[in-house]
PDB file of C-alpha atoms in Angstrom:
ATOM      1  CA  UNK A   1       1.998   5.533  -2.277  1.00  0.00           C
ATOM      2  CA  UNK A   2       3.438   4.541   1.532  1.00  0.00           C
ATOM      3  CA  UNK A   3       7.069   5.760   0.131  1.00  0.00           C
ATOM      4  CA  UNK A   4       4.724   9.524  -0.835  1.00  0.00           C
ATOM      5  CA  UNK A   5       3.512   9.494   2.560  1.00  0.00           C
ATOM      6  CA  UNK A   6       6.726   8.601   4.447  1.00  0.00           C
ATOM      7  CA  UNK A   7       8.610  11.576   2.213  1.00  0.00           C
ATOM      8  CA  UNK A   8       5.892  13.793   2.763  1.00  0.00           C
ATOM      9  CA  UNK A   9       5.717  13.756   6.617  1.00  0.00           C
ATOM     10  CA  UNK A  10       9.303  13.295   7.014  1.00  0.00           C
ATOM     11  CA  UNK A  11      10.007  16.522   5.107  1.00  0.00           C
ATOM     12  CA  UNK A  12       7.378  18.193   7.711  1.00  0.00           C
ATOM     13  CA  UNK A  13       9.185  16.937  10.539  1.00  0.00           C
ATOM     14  CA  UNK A  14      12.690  18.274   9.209  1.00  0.00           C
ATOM     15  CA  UNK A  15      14.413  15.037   7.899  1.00  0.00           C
ATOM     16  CA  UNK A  16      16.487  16.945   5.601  1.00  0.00           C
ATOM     17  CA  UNK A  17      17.814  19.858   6.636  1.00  0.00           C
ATOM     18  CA  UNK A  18      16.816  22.075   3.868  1.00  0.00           C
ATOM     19  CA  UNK A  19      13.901  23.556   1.743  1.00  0.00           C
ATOM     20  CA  UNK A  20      14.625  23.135  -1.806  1.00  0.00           C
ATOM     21  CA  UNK A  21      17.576  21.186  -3.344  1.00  0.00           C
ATOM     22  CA  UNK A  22      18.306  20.708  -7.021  1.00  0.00           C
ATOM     23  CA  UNK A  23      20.488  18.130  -8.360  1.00  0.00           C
ATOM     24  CA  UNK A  24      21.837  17.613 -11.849  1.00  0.00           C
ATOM     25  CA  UNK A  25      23.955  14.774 -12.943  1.00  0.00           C
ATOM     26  CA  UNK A  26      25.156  14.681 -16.332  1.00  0.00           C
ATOM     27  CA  UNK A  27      26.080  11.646 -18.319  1.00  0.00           C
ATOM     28  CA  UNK A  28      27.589  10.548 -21.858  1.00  0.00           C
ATOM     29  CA  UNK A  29      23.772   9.736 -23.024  1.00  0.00           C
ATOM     30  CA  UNK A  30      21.579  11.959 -21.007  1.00  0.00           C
ATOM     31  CA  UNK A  31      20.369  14.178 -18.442  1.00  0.00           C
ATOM     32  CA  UNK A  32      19.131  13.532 -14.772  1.00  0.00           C
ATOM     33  CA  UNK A  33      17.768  15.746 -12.093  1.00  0.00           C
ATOM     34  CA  UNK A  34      15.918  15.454  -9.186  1.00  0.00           C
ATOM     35  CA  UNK A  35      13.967  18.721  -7.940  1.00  0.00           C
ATOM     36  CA  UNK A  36      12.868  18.428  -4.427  1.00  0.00           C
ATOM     37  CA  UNK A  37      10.655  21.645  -2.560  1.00  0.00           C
ATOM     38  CA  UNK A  38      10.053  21.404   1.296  1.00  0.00           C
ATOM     39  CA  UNK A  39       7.210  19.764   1.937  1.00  0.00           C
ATOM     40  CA  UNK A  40       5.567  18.324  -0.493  1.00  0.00           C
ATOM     41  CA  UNK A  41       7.161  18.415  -3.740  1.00  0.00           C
ATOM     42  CA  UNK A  42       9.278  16.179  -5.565  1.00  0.00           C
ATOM     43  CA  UNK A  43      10.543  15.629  -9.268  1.00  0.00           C
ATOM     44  CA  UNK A  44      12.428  13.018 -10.922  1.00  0.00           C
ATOM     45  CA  UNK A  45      13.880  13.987 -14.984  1.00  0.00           C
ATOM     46  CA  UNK A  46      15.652  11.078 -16.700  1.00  0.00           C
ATOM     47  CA  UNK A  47      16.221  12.119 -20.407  1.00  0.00           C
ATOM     48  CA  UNK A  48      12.997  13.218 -21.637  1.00  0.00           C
ATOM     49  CA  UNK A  49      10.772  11.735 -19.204  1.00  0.00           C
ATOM     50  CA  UNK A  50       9.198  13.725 -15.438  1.00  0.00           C
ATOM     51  CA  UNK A  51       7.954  11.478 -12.994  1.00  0.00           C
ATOM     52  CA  UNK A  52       6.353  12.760  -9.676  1.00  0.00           C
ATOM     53  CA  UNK A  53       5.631   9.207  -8.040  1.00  0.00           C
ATOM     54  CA  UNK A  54       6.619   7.017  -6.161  1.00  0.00           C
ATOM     55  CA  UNK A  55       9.706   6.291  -9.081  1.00  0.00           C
ATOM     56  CA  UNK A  56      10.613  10.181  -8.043  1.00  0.00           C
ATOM     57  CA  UNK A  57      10.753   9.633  -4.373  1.00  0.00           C
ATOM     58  CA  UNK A  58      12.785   6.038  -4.441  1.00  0.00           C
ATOM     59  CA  UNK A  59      15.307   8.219  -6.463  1.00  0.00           C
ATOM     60  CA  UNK A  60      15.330  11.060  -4.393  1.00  0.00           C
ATOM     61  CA  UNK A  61      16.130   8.915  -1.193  1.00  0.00           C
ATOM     62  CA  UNK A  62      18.843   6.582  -3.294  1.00  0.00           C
ATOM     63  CA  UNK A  63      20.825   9.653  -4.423  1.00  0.00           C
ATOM     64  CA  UNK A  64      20.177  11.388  -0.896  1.00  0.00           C
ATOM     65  CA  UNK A  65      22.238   8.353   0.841  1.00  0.00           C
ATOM     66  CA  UNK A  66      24.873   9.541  -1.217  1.00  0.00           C
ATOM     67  CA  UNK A  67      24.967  13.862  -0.644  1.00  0.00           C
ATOM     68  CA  UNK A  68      23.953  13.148   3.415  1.00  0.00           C
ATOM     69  CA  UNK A  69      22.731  16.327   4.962  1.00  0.00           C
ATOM     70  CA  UNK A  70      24.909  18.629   2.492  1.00  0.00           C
ATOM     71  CA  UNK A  71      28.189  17.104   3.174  1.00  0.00           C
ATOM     72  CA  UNK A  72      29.235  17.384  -0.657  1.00  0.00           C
ATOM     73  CA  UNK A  73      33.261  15.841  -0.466  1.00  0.00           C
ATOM     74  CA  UNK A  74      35.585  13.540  -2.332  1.00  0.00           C
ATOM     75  CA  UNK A  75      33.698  10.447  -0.481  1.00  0.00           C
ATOM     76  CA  UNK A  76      30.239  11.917  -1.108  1.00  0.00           C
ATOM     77  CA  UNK A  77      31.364  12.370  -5.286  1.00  0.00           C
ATOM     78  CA  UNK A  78      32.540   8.634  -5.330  1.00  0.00           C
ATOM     79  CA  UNK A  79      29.549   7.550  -3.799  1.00  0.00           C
ATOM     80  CA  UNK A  80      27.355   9.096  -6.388  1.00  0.00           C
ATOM     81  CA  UNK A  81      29.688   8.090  -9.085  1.00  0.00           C
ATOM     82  CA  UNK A  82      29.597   3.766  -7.763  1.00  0.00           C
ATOM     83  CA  UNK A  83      25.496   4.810  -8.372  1.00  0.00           C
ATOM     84  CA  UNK A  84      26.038   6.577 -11.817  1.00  0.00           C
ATOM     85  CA  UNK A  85      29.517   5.309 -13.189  1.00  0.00           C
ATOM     86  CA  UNK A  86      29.182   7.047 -16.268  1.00  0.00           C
ATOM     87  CA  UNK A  87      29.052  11.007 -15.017  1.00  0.00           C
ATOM     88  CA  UNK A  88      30.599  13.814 -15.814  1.00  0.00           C
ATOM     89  CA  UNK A  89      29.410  16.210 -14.442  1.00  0.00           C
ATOM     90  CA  UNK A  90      27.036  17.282 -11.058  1.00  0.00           C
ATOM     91  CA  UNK A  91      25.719  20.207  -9.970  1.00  0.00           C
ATOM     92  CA  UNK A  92      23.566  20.537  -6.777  1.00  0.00           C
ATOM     93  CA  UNK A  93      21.992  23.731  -5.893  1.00  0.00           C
ATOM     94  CA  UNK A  94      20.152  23.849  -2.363  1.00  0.00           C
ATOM     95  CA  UNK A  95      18.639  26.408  -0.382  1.00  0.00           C
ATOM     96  CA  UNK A  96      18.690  26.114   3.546  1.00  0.00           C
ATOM     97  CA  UNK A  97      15.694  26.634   5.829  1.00  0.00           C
ATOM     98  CA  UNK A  98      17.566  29.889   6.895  1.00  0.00           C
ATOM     99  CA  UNK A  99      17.268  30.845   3.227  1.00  0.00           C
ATOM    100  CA  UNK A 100      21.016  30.681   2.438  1.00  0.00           C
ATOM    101  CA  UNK A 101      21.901  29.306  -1.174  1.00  0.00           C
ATOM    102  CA  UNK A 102      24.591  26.729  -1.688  1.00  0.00           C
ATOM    103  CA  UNK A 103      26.381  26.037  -4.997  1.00  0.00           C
ATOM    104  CA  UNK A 104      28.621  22.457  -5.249  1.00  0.00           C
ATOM    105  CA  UNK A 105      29.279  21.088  -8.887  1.00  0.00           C
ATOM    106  CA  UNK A 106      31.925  18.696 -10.345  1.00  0.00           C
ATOM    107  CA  UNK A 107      33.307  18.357 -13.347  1.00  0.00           C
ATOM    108  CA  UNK A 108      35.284  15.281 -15.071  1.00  0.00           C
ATOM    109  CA  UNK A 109      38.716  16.700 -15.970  1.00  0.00           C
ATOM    110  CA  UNK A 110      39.313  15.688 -19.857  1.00  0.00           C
ATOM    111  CA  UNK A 111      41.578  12.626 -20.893  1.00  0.00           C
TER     112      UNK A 111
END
């Protein structure tokens, strides 16, 4: 419940520097995304499952350390990938508080 709080009045305050993000890593045996909506909402999807607790928001910050304030690069990728060794694919879709959409995805090139 403290972890809801912090997120929630961090997002008021501006800790991350945009109003919606959506991130979707894709694995050999399933499916995760995190949906976040400034201020107040936040969703973690792993396989089948939705969770909107505190699970949700520890996610949310662990793959956030890794995509810091929309810097989306080779070191950013690697990071995510040391968290999640067995992606192949991301796609992150965030909107700015100006409104302005950004697009970054990955792919793992076949063997």
């Amino acid at each position: 419940m403290m972890r809801m709080l912090f997120l929630l009045v961090a997002t008021t305050i501006g800790l991350y520097p945009f109003s919606s993000i959506d991130i979707t890593l894709m694995m050999e045996d399933k499916q995760v995304e995190w949906e976040y909506q400034n201020p107040n909402k936040i969703e973690f999807e792993e396989g089948s499952s939705i969770y909107r607790d505190e699970r949700a928001v520890k996610s949310f910050e662990e793959i956030m350390e890794s995509l810091p304030d929309g810097a989306y690069t080779s070191a950013s990728l690697e990071a995510v990938r040391e968290l999640y060794p067995s992606m192949t694919s991301i796609l992150v879709k965030k909107v700015t508080k100006d409104k302005e959409e950004f697009i970054w995805s990955w792919q793992k090139d076949e063997e």
